[in-house]
Coordinates of C-alpha atoms and ligand atoms in Angstrom, one line a residue:
Chain A
X1 CA 3.9 -90.7 49.0
X2 CA 2.9 -91.2 52.6
X3 CA 1.3 -89.2 55.1
X4 CA 3.1 -86.8 57.7
X5 CA 3.7 -87.8 61.3
X6 CA 1.0 -85.7 62.4
X7 CA -1.4 -87.2 59.8
X8 CA -0.6 -90.7 61.1
X9 CA -1.4 -89.8 64.6
X10 CA -4.8 -88.1 63.2
X11 CA -5.5 -91.6 61.2
X12 CA -4.7 -93.6 64.3
X13 CA -7.5 -91.9 66.2
X14 CA -9.9 -91.9 63.4
X15 CA -9.9 -95.6 63.1
X16 CA -11.4 -96.0 66.5
X17 CA -14.4 -94.0 65.1
X18 CA -15.5 -96.5 62.4
X19 CA -16.4 -100.0 62.6
X20 CA -14.6 -100.8 59.4
X21 CA -11.3 -99.4 57.9
X22 CA -13.1 -98.9 54.4
X23 CA -15.2 -96.0 56.1
X24 CA -11.7 -93.9 56.2
X25 CA -11.5 -93.9 52.4
X26 CA -13.1 -90.2 52.2
X27 CA -11.2 -89.0 55.6
X28 CA -8.0 -90.2 54.2
X29 CA -8.6 -88.6 50.6
X30 CA -9.1 -85.5 52.2
X31 CA -6.0 -85.5 54.5
X32 CA -4.0 -86.6 51.3
X33 CA -5.6 -83.7 49.6
X34 CA -4.9 -81.2 52.4
X35 CA -1.5 -82.6 52.6
X36 CA -0.4 -82.4 49.1
X37 CA -2.9 -80.1 47.3
X38 CA -4.3 -83.1 45.1
X39 CA -4.5 -86.8 45.1
X40 CA -1.5 -88.5 43.6
X41 CA -1.5 -91.9 42.5
X42 CA 1.0 -92.7 45.0
X43 CA -1.3 -91.5 47.7
X44 CA -4.2 -93.7 46.2
X45 CA -2.0 -96.6 46.7
X46 CA -1.3 -95.6 50.1
X47 CA -5.1 -95.4 51.0
X48 CA -5.6 -98.5 49.3
X49 CA -3.0 -100.2 51.7
X50 CA -4.4 -98.6 54.8
X51 CA -8.2 -99.4 54.2
X52 CA -7.5 -102.9 52.6
X53 CA -9.1 -101.9 49.4
X54 CA -8.1 -102.5 46.0
X55 CA -6.5 -99.5 44.2
X56 CA -9.5 -99.2 41.6
X57 CA -12.0 -98.7 44.5
X58 CA -10.0 -95.8 45.8
X59 CA -9.5 -94.4 42.4
X60 CA -13.1 -94.8 41.3
X61 CA -14.4 -93.2 44.7
X62 CA -11.8 -90.4 44.4
X63 CA -13.2 -89.6 40.7
X64 CA -17.1 -89.6 42.0
X65 CA -16.8 -86.6 44.1
X66 CA -16.1 -83.2 42.4
X67 CA -14.2 -81.7 45.2
X68 CA -11.3 -84.1 45.0
X69 CA -8.6 -83.1 42.7
X70 CA -6.6 -85.8 40.8
X71 CA -4.5 -83.5 38.9
X72 CA -1.9 -80.9 40.4
X73 CA -2.8 -77.3 39.5
X74 CA -0.4 -74.2 40.4
X75 CA -3.5 -71.9 40.2
X76 CA -5.5 -71.1 42.9
X77 CA -9.4 -71.7 42.6
X78 CA -12.3 -69.1 42.5
X79 CA -15.8 -71.0 42.4
X80 CA -18.9 -69.2 41.3
X81 CA -22.0 -70.5 42.0
X82 CA -24.4 -70.7 38.9
X83 CA -27.7 -72.2 40.3
X84 CA -31.0 -70.5 40.4
X85 CA -31.1 -68.0 43.1
X86 CA -27.4 -66.8 42.2
X87 CA -28.3 -66.5 38.5
X88 CA -31.2 -64.4 39.3
X89 CA -29.0 -62.3 41.3
X90 CA -26.5 -61.9 38.7
X91 CA -24.0 -64.5 38.9
X92 CA -23.3 -64.6 35.1
X93 CA -21.8 -61.1 35.2
X94 CA -19.6 -61.9 38.1
X95 CA -18.2 -65.1 36.4
X96 CA -17.7 -63.2 33.3
X97 CA -15.7 -60.4 34.9
X98 CA -13.6 -62.8 36.9
X99 CA -12.8 -64.9 33.8
X100 CA -11.9 -61.9 32.0
X101 CA -9.8 -60.0 34.6
X102 CA -8.5 -62.7 36.8
X103 CA -8.0 -65.9 34.6
X104 CA -4.3 -65.7 34.6
X105 CA -3.7 -66.4 38.1
X106 CA -7.0 -68.1 39.2
X107 CA -8.8 -71.1 37.8
X108 CA -12.4 -70.0 37.6
X109 CA -14.9 -72.4 37.9
X110 CA -18.6 -72.6 37.9
X111 CA -20.2 -74.8 40.6
X112 CA -23.9 -75.8 41.9
X113 CA -25.5 -74.4 44.8
X114 CA -23.3 -74.0 47.8
X115 CA -26.0 -73.3 50.3
X116 CA -25.3 -69.6 50.2
X117 CA -28.7 -68.5 48.2
X118 CA -29.5 -65.9 50.9
X119 CA -26.3 -64.2 49.9
X120 CA -26.3 -64.5 46.2
X121 CA -24.4 -64.0 43.9
X122 CA -21.7 -66.1 45.9
X123 CA -18.4 -67.1 45.3
X124 CA -15.5 -68.8 47.0
X125 CA -11.8 -68.0 47.1
X126 CA -9.8 -70.9 48.1
X127 CA -12.9 -72.5 49.6
X128 CA -13.5 -69.5 51.7
X129 CA -17.4 -68.0 51.1
X130 CA -17.9 -64.6 49.9
X131 CA -21.6 -63.6 49.8
X132 CA -23.3 -60.6 48.1
X133 CA -20.4 -60.6 46.0
X134 CA -20.0 -57.2 43.7
X135 CA -17.2 -56.3 41.1
X136 CA -15.8 -53.8 43.8
X137 CA -15.4 -56.5 46.5
X138 CA -13.5 -58.9 44.1
X139 CA -11.2 -56.2 42.9
X140 CA -10.5 -55.2 46.5
X141 CA -9.8 -58.7 47.6
X142 CA -8.1 -60.0 44.7
X143 CA -6.1 -56.7 44.0
X144 CA -2.5 -57.3 43.1
X145 CA -3.1 -60.9 41.8
Chain B
X1 CA -44.4 -63.7 63.1
X2 CA -40.9 -65.0 63.7
X3 CA -41.2 -67.8 66.1
X4 CA -37.7 -68.9 67.5
X5 CA -37.8 -72.2 69.0
X6 CA -34.7 -73.7 67.1
X7 CA -33.3 -70.4 66.2
X8 CA -33.6 -69.0 69.9
X9 CA -29.8 -68.5 70.5
X10 CA -28.9 -67.4 66.9
X11 CA -28.4 -63.6 67.6
X12 CA -26.8 -64.0 71.2
X13 CA -23.0 -63.2 70.6
X14 CA -20.9 -66.0 70.7
X15 CA -23.6 -68.8 71.1
X16 CA -21.2 -71.2 69.5
X17 CA -19.0 -71.4 72.5
X18 CA -19.8 -73.7 75.6
X19 CA -19.9 -70.8 77.9
X20 CA -22.6 -69.0 76.2
X21 CA -24.4 -72.1 75.2
X22 CA -24.6 -73.2 78.9
X23 CA -25.9 -69.7 79.9
X24 CA -28.6 -70.1 77.4
X25 CA -30.2 -73.6 78.2
X26 CA -28.1 -75.6 76.0
X27 CA -27.9 -79.2 77.9
X28 CA -30.5 -78.7 80.1
X29 CA -32.7 -81.4 78.2
X30 CA -29.7 -84.1 79.1
X31 CA -30.7 -83.7 82.8
X32 CA -34.4 -84.7 82.0
X33 CA -33.0 -87.9 80.7
X34 CA -32.1 -89.2 83.9
X35 CA -35.7 -89.8 85.2
X36 CA -36.8 -90.9 81.7
X37 CA -36.8 -94.3 79.9
X38 CA -35.5 -94.2 76.3
X39 CA -39.2 -95.3 75.2
X40 CA -40.5 -92.5 77.0
X41 CA -38.5 -90.3 74.8
X42 CA -39.7 -91.8 71.7
X43 CA -43.1 -91.5 72.9
X44 CA -42.6 -88.0 73.6
X45 CA -41.3 -87.6 69.8
X46 CA -44.3 -89.5 68.5
X47 CA -46.7 -87.1 70.6
X48 CA -45.2 -84.0 69.5
X49 CA -46.0 -84.7 66.0
X50 CA -42.3 -83.9 64.9
X51 CA -41.7 -84.7 61.1
X52 CA -38.4 -84.9 59.3
X53 CA -37.0 -81.7 58.1
X54 CA -34.7 -82.7 55.4
X55 CA -37.4 -82.6 52.9
X56 CA -39.4 -85.5 53.0
X57 CA -41.6 -84.8 56.3
X58 CA -41.4 -88.5 57.5
X59 CA -42.9 -88.9 61.2
X60 CA -39.8 -88.9 63.2
X61 CA -41.2 -90.9 66.1
X62 CA -42.1 -94.0 63.8
X63 CA -38.4 -93.8 62.5
X64 CA -36.9 -93.7 65.8
X65 CA -39.0 -96.6 67.0
X66 CA -37.6 -98.8 64.0
X67 CA -33.9 -98.1 64.8
X68 CA -35.0 -98.7 68.6
X69 CA -36.7 -102.1 68.3
X70 CA -33.4 -103.6 67.0
X71 CA -31.0 -105.1 69.6
X72 CA -27.4 -104.6 69.4
X73 CA -24.9 -102.0 67.7
X74 CA -27.0 -99.1 66.2
X75 CA -25.9 -95.9 64.9
X76 CA -27.3 -92.1 64.5
X77 CA -26.1 -90.4 61.3
X78 CA -27.1 -86.9 61.2
X79 CA -27.7 -85.5 57.7
X80 CA -26.0 -82.2 56.9
X81 CA -25.4 -82.5 53.3
X82 CA -27.7 -79.7 52.5
X83 CA -27.3 -79.2 48.8
X84 CA -30.9 -78.7 47.5
X85 CA -30.8 -75.3 45.8
X86 CA -32.6 -72.7 47.5
X87 CA -31.7 -74.4 51.3
X88 CA -29.2 -73.0 53.5
X89 CA -30.7 -73.6 57.1
X90 CA -28.9 -76.4 58.6
X91 CA -25.8 -74.3 58.0
X92 CA -27.3 -71.7 60.5
X93 CA -27.5 -74.1 63.1
X94 CA -24.1 -75.7 62.6
X95 CA -22.5 -72.5 62.7
X96 CA -24.5 -70.3 65.1
X97 CA -25.7 -72.7 67.5
X98 CA -23.5 -76.1 67.2
X99 CA -24.4 -77.2 70.9
X100 CA -27.9 -77.3 70.2
X101 CA -27.2 -80.0 67.5
X102 CA -24.8 -81.9 69.9
X103 CA -27.5 -81.7 72.7
X104 CA -30.1 -83.3 70.2
X105 CA -27.7 -86.0 69.3
X106 CA -27.2 -86.7 72.7
X107 CA -30.9 -87.1 73.2
X108 CA -31.5 -89.0 69.9
X109 CA -28.8 -91.7 70.8
X110 CA -30.2 -92.2 74.2
X111 CA -33.5 -92.9 72.9
X112 CA -32.7 -95.4 70.3
X113 CA -29.5 -96.9 72.1
X114 CA -26.8 -95.9 69.8
X115 CA -23.3 -95.0 71.2
X116 CA -21.9 -93.3 67.8
X117 CA -23.3 -90.7 66.0
X118 CA -21.8 -89.2 62.4
X119 CA -22.6 -85.9 61.1
X120 CA -22.1 -85.8 57.4
X121 CA -21.5 -82.3 56.5
X122 CA -21.3 -81.4 52.8
X123 CA -17.6 -80.8 52.1
X124 CA -18.0 -77.3 51.1
X125 CA -19.1 -76.2 54.2
X126 CA -15.7 -76.6 55.8
X127 CA -15.7 -73.3 57.5
X128 CA -18.9 -74.0 59.1
X129 CA -18.1 -77.6 60.1
X130 CA -14.9 -76.4 61.8
X131 CA -17.0 -74.4 64.2
X132 CA -18.9 -77.6 65.2
X133 CA -15.7 -79.4 65.5
X134 CA -14.9 -77.1 67.9
X135 CA -18.0 -77.0 69.9
X136 CA -17.7 -81.2 69.6
X137 CA -14.2 -80.7 71.5
X138 CA -15.6 -78.5 74.1
X139 CA -18.4 -80.8 74.6
X140 CA -15.8 -83.8 75.2
X141 CA -13.8 -81.4 77.7
X142 CA -16.9 -80.9 79.6
X143 CA -18.0 -84.5 79.8
X144 CA -20.9 -84.0 77.7
X145 CA -19.7 -86.6 75.2
X146 CA -17.3 -89.5 75.6
X147 CA -16.5 -92.1 78.3
X148 CA -17.1 -90.0 81.2
X149 CA -20.4 -88.3 80.2
X150 CA -23.9 -89.3 81.7
X151 CA -24.8 -90.8 78.3
X152 CA -21.4 -91.8 76.7
X153 CA -21.4 -91.3 73.1
X154 CA -19.0 -90.3 70.5
X155 CA -19.8 -87.9 67.7
X156 CA -17.5 -87.8 64.7
X157 CA -17.9 -85.3 61.7
X158 CA -17.7 -87.1 58.2
X159 CA -16.7 -84.5 55.5
X160 CA -18.6 -85.1 52.2
X161 CA -16.8 -84.1 48.9
X162 CA -19.3 -82.3 46.7
X163 CA -22.1 -84.7 45.1
X164 CA -25.9 -83.4 45.8
X165 CA -27.0 -87.3 45.8
X166 CA -25.1 -88.0 49.0
X167 CA -28.0 -86.2 50.7
X168 CA -30.4 -89.0 49.8
X169 CA -30.0 -91.0 53.0
X170 CA -28.7 -94.2 51.5
X171 CA -26.3 -92.6 49.2
X172 CA -25.3 -90.7 52.3
X173 CA -24.5 -94.3 54.1
X174 CA -22.7 -95.6 50.9
X175 CA -20.6 -92.6 51.1
X176 CA -19.9 -92.9 55.1
X177 CA -18.9 -96.6 54.1
X178 CA -16.3 -95.5 51.9
X179 CA -18.1 -95.7 48.7
X180 CA -19.2 -93.7 45.6
X181 CA -22.5 -92.1 46.7
X182 CA -25.1 -94.4 45.0
X183 CA -28.4 -94.6 46.4
X184 CA -29.5 -98.3 47.3
X185 CA -32.8 -100.0 46.2
X186 CA -35.4 -99.7 48.8
X187 CA -37.1 -102.3 51.1
X188 CA -40.5 -103.3 50.6
X189 CA -41.7 -102.9 54.3
X190 CA -40.6 -100.1 56.5
X191 CA -37.2 -100.8 58.0
X192 CA -34.4 -98.8 59.6
X193 CA -31.4 -97.8 57.4
X194 CA -28.3 -99.7 57.7
X195 CA -24.6 -98.8 58.3
X196 CA -22.3 -101.7 57.6
X197 CA -25.3 -103.7 58.2
X198 CA -26.1 -102.2 61.5
X199 CA -29.7 -100.7 62.0
X200 CA -29.3 -96.8 61.8
X201 CA -31.4 -93.7 61.9
X202 CA -30.8 -91.1 59.4
X203 CA -32.2 -87.7 60.3
X204 CA -31.5 -84.1 59.2
X205 CA -29.9 -81.4 61.1
X206 CA -32.7 -79.5 61.9
X207 CA -34.9 -82.4 62.7
X208 CA -32.3 -83.3 65.5
X209 CA -32.1 -79.7 66.8
X210 CA -35.8 -79.6 67.4
X211 CA -35.4 -82.6 69.8
X212 CA -34.1 -80.4 72.9
X213 CA -37.2 -78.1 73.1
X214 CA -39.5 -81.3 72.9
X215 CA -37.8 -83.2 75.8
X216 CA -37.6 -79.8 77.9
X217 CA -41.1 -78.4 77.4
X218 CA -43.1 -81.4 76.3
X219 CA -44.8 -82.6 73.4
X220 CA -47.9 -80.4 74.0
X221 CA -45.6 -77.2 73.8
X222 CA -44.1 -78.1 70.5
X223 CA -47.8 -78.8 69.2
X224 CA -49.0 -75.5 70.4
X225 CA -47.3 -74.2 67.0
X226 CA -48.1 -74.9 63.4
X227 CA -51.1 -77.1 62.2
X228 CA -52.8 -80.4 63.2
X229 CA -50.8 -82.3 60.7
X230 CA -47.6 -80.1 60.4
X231 CA -46.6 -79.5 63.9
X232 CA -44.2 -77.0 65.3
X233 CA -41.8 -74.7 63.4
X234 CA -39.6 -74.7 60.2
X235 CA -36.4 -72.6 59.6
X236 CA -38.0 -71.6 56.3
X237 CA -35.5 -69.7 53.8
X238 CA -35.9 -67.4 51.1
X239 CA -33.7 -66.1 48.1
X240 CA -33.9 -64.8 44.8
X241 CA -35.5 -61.5 43.8
X242 CA -36.4 -60.3 47.6
X243 CA -34.9 -57.4 49.5
X244 CA -34.2 -59.7 52.8
X245 CA -33.1 -63.0 51.8
X246 CA -32.4 -65.2 54.7
X247 CA -33.6 -67.6 57.0
X248 CA -36.6 -67.0 59.4
X249 CA -38.2 -69.5 61.8
X250 CA -42.2 -69.6 61.5
X251 CA -44.8 -72.0 62.6
X252 CA -46.2 -74.4 59.8
X253 CA -49.3 -72.8 58.5
X254 CA -48.0 -69.2 58.0
X255 CA -49.0 -67.5 55.0
X256 CA -46.5 -67.8 52.4
X257 CA -47.1 -64.1 50.7
X258 CA -47.0 -62.7 54.2
X259 CA -43.7 -64.3 55.0
X260 CA -42.5 -62.9 51.6
X261 CA -43.7 -59.4 52.2
X262 CA -42.9 -59.1 55.8
X263 CA -39.7 -61.3 56.5
X264 CA -38.6 -61.3 53.2
X265 CA -38.9 -57.6 52.7
X266 CA -41.0 -58.1 49.5
X267 CA -39.9 -58.2 45.9
X268 CA -36.6 -56.3 44.7
X269 CA -36.8 -52.9 43.2
X270 CA -40.5 -52.7 43.7
X271 CA -41.3 -55.3 40.9
X272 CA -44.3 -57.6 40.8
X273 CA -44.4 -61.3 41.9
X274 CA -44.4 -63.9 39.2
X275 CA -43.6 -67.1 40.7
X276 CA -42.0 -69.1 43.9
X277 CA -40.3 -72.4 44.0
X278 CA -41.9 -73.2 47.6
X279 CA -39.2 -75.7 49.0
X280 CA -36.1 -76.3 47.3
X281 CA -35.3 -76.7 43.6
X282 CA -36.9 -80.1 43.6
X283 CA -40.4 -78.8 44.4
X284 CA -43.0 -77.8 41.7
X285 CA -43.3 -74.1 40.8
X286 CA -46.4 -71.8 42.0
X287 CA -47.5 -69.0 40.0
X288 CA -48.1 -65.7 41.9
X289 CA -51.8 -66.3 42.1
X290 CA -51.4 -69.6 44.0
X291 CA -48.7 -68.3 45.9
X292 CA -51.3 -65.9 47.5
X293 CA -53.4 -68.9 48.5
X294 CA -50.6 -70.8 49.9
X295 CA -49.8 -71.7 53.3
X296 CA -46.4 -72.8 54.5
X297 CA -47.4 -76.4 55.7
X298 CA -47.3 -79.9 54.0
X299 CA -51.0 -80.2 53.4
X300 CA -51.6 -76.9 51.8
X301 CA -48.8 -77.1 49.3
X302 CA -49.7 -80.4 48.5
X303 CA -53.2 -79.4 47.5
X304 CA -51.8 -76.7 45.3
X305 CA -49.9 -79.5 43.2
X306 CA -46.4 -78.7 44.8
X307 CA -44.7 -79.5 48.2
X308 CA -43.0 -78.3 51.3
X309 CA -39.5 -79.9 50.6
X310 CA -37.1 -78.2 52.8
X311 CA -38.9 -74.9 53.0
X312 CA -36.4 -73.3 50.8
X313 CA -38.3 -70.7 48.7
X314 CA -36.9 -69.1 45.4
X315 CA -38.6 -65.9 44.5
X316 CA -39.1 -64.7 41.0
X317 CA -40.0 -61.2 39.8
X318 CA -42.2 -60.4 36.8
X319 CA -39.0 -60.1 34.4
X320 CA -37.8 -63.5 35.0
X321 CA -37.9 -65.9 32.0
X322 CA -39.3 -69.2 32.8
X323 CA -37.3 -70.9 30.1
X324 CA -34.3 -69.6 31.4
X325 CA -35.1 -70.7 34.9
X326 CA -35.9 -74.3 34.0
X327 CA -32.5 -74.4 31.8
X328 CA -31.0 -73.5 35.1
X329 CA -32.5 -76.3 37.0
X330 CA -32.4 -78.9 34.2
X331 CA -28.3 -78.1 34.0
X332 CA -28.2 -78.8 37.8
X333 CA -30.1 -82.1 37.6
X334 CA -28.0 -83.3 34.7
X335 CA -24.8 -82.4 36.4
X336 CA -25.8 -84.0 39.8
X337 CA -27.4 -87.6 38.5
X338 CA -25.6 -90.2 40.0
X339 CA -25.7 -92.1 36.7
X340 CA -26.7 -95.4 38.0
X341 CA -30.3 -95.7 36.4
X342 CA -30.3 -95.1 32.5
X343 CA -33.7 -93.3 32.6
X344 CA -32.4 -90.7 34.9
X345 CA -28.7 -90.4 33.4
X346 CA -30.1 -90.2 29.7
X347 CA -33.2 -88.5 30.7
X348 CA -31.7 -85.7 32.6
X349 CA -28.9 -85.2 29.7
X350 CA -31.7 -85.1 27.1
X351 CA -34.2 -82.6 28.8
X352 CA -31.1 -80.5 29.7
X353 CA -29.9 -80.3 25.9
X354 CA -33.5 -79.9 24.8
X355 CA -33.8 -76.7 26.9
X356 CA -30.9 -75.3 24.7
X357 CA -33.1 -75.1 21.8
X358 CA -35.8 -73.2 23.8
X359 CA -33.1 -70.7 24.9
X360 CA -32.0 -70.3 21.3
X361 CA -35.7 -70.0 20.4
X362 CA -35.1 -73.0 17.7
X363 CA -37.5 -75.4 19.5
X364 CA -39.9 -77.4 17.6
X365 CA -43.1 -79.1 18.7
X366 CA -41.4 -82.4 19.3
X367 CA -39.0 -80.8 21.8
X368 CA -41.8 -79.9 23.7
X369 CA -43.1 -83.4 23.7
X370 CA -39.9 -84.4 24.9
X371 CA -40.0 -82.2 28.0
X372 CA -43.8 -83.1 28.3
X373 CA -43.1 -87.0 27.9
X374 CA -40.4 -86.8 30.8
X375 CA -42.5 -88.1 33.4
X376 CA -43.4 -91.1 31.6
X377 CA -39.7 -91.8 30.5
X378 CA -38.2 -91.0 33.8
X379 CA -40.9 -92.1 36.2
X380 CA -41.0 -95.2 38.2
X381 CA -38.2 -96.8 36.8
X382 CA -35.4 -95.7 39.2
X383 CA -33.7 -96.7 42.3
X384 CA -34.1 -93.0 44.0
X385 CA -36.7 -90.2 43.9
X386 CA -34.3 -88.0 42.1
X387 CA -35.4 -88.6 38.8
X388 CA -39.4 -88.4 39.2
X389 CA -38.4 -85.1 41.1
X390 CA -37.0 -83.6 38.0
X391 CA -40.1 -84.6 35.8
X392 CA -42.3 -83.0 38.5
X393 CA -40.2 -79.8 38.2
X394 CA -40.5 -79.9 34.4
X395 CA -44.3 -80.6 34.6
X396 CA -44.9 -77.6 36.9
X397 CA -43.2 -75.2 34.8
X398 CA -45.2 -76.4 31.6
X399 CA -48.6 -76.4 33.6
X400 CA -48.3 -72.9 34.8
X401 CA -46.0 -71.3 32.0
X402 CA -46.5 -73.3 28.8
X403 CA -46.9 -70.0 26.8
X404 CA -43.4 -68.9 27.4
X405 CA -42.1 -72.2 25.9
X406 CA -44.3 -72.1 23.1
X407 CA -42.9 -68.6 22.2
X408 CA -39.4 -70.4 21.7
X409 CA -41.0 -72.7 18.8
X410 CA -40.1 -71.8 15.3
Ligands
FMN1 C1 -32.1 -86.4 45.8 C2 -32.4 -86.4 47.2 C3 -31.6 -85.4 48.1 C4 -31.7 -85.3 49.4 N1 -30.8 -84.3 49.9 C5 -31.0 -84.1 51.3 C6 -30.0 -83.2 52.1 O1 -29.3 -82.8 51.5 N2 -30.4 -83.1 53.6 C7 -31.3 -84.1 54.0 O2 -31.4 -83.8 55.4 N3 -32.1 -84.8 53.6 C8 -31.9 -84.8 52.2 N4 -32.7 -85.8 51.3 C9 -33.6 -86.4 52.3 C10 -33.1 -87.8 52.9 O3 -33.2 -88.9 52.0 C11 -33.6 -88.3 54.2 O4 -35.1 -88.4 54.0 C12 -33.6 -87.2 55.2 O5 -32.4 -87.1 55.6 C13 -34.2 -88.0 56.5 O6 -34.0 -87.3 57.5 P1 -35.5 -86.4 58.1 O7 -36.6 -87.5 58.4 O8 -35.0 -85.7 59.5 O9 -35.8 -85.3 57.2 C14 -32.6 -86.0 50.2 C15 -33.3 -86.9 49.3 C16 -33.2 -87.0 48.1 C17 -34.2 -87.9 47.2
SF4_2 S1 -32.8 -91.8 40.0 FE1 -30.8 -90.8 39.2 S2 -29.8 -90.2 41.3 FE2 -31.4 -91.6 41.7 S3 -30.1 -93.6 41.9 FE3 -31.0 -93.5 39.9 S4 -29.6 -92.3 38.5 FE4 -28.9 -92.0 40.7
FES3 S1 -28.1 -71.1 44.3 FE1 -25.9 -70.0 44.7 S2 -25.7 -70.5 46.5 FE2 -27.7 -71.3 46.1

């Protein structure tokens, strides 16, 4: 797997920003995931070559961070925060409702504090924040899915 | 009660765009730099009493001096990992007034002699870091950044990818070097951080955003707010069982209960207050009677057996189960331990599982002893302060609410 022409231009300009190529590991993993939807084995090899690091280094870094997806998934993702402020404001009921009603087309994942405690309960739909979530809001946004 | 130093422009429409920012004093402190020596700026920061706003409260001027004293290539790294539960303040700066952060970065780079700054933003904040990126692009176009600037520096946003521990400064630098986010062993005597072996200053987003005011108005103007040892203001945050959750900037020394009632809008549904976690999940809990005594500054919260942390308060009403609340937090720590140190990796797993027995009301006195012994098993044996913080959290719950745990013992 290789990066698109547009991404190669981006990578070239990023290279000047860091003292060593190794620093590009996270930015390149992000670019790969944006391009393909997940990080394939071939991309790990490509990134290893570009950063002059062994394959295993790239793999171990990619697997350390929860936001990197090493498997392809056809479903879209909804993340529901389960940490304290959200739990105090009803996140468990929100999660339950989502699992019962929208599991077919969405992967519903519980995540830790997303820095939106002031808008708890919160969730993200394909990465986009939704705060002070109610069941009505979810139905409105997810309707037809 | 609200005192808007850092949050001055938050409510101005489109304050994130450079046109509006320039009309509202942004980048003015840069002009002052023309007449100042870098050391003079560092001395101003020292005199202002500015303390780090990422949770530790370390005096900023002394840290700047450590980095500045080295000759050669240096870096500034801005910590925008913001993952401590209950904390959502840096995000307001990044999204509502990104030019304030950029201005602070320029001043700080000038003071310590750095040409490159990285802003490490947690991966989940993509929407917000995109706003910061647009602001950085605008600042390049207007020659506040890049080769054509008075102080020629580059700012690069580095996106995290979901790991609480990357907020710890040495783990953050590991992550920025392209590694797993594993904290490093701490040096014996004070020294700066190192990025690829080069001296580096790591400061929180809000710390850097506090710098322009000090350079523009002077150290004394900053010291006019707050207390003797906790100078200035903080973007305190409030969430949980309150009517008006949010981020409100007040001077250090403000009464906690007044903050909760006036700015937080009081407890939801007319309920009574039971407890507050004062400064992010890692600070020990305070029961209502201590909340009434507490002041929002480093000394007062320390005296009450807790700490100021990030200033993110989590408020709990009279119906909250303390057993369930502690379970929630221990699940978080179990999930987020980086796994390097055995006492932390095993300890967080053990206490988390032990809590299940309390939740199911099938705990024994030995289980209670496991929780009580956590400070012995997890303290002082680990690379970073994550593990000792967890035992501090457990001790806080047991100190003030042991009866609720005893009720779960068969
Ligand atoms: C487990 C752990 C998590 C941390 N998370 C953050 C964080 O998300 N943001 C932050 O600014 N500081 C965080 N810190 C504190 C940093 O290590 C560091 O002290 C801080 O970024 C220094 O900046 P300051 O002096 O301006 O506060 C964390 C510390 C620990 C031990
Ligand atoms: S104390 Fe925990 S989080 Fe810190 S380095 Fe050790 S294992 Fe990692
Ligand atoms: S606790 Fe859910 S966003 Fe912080």
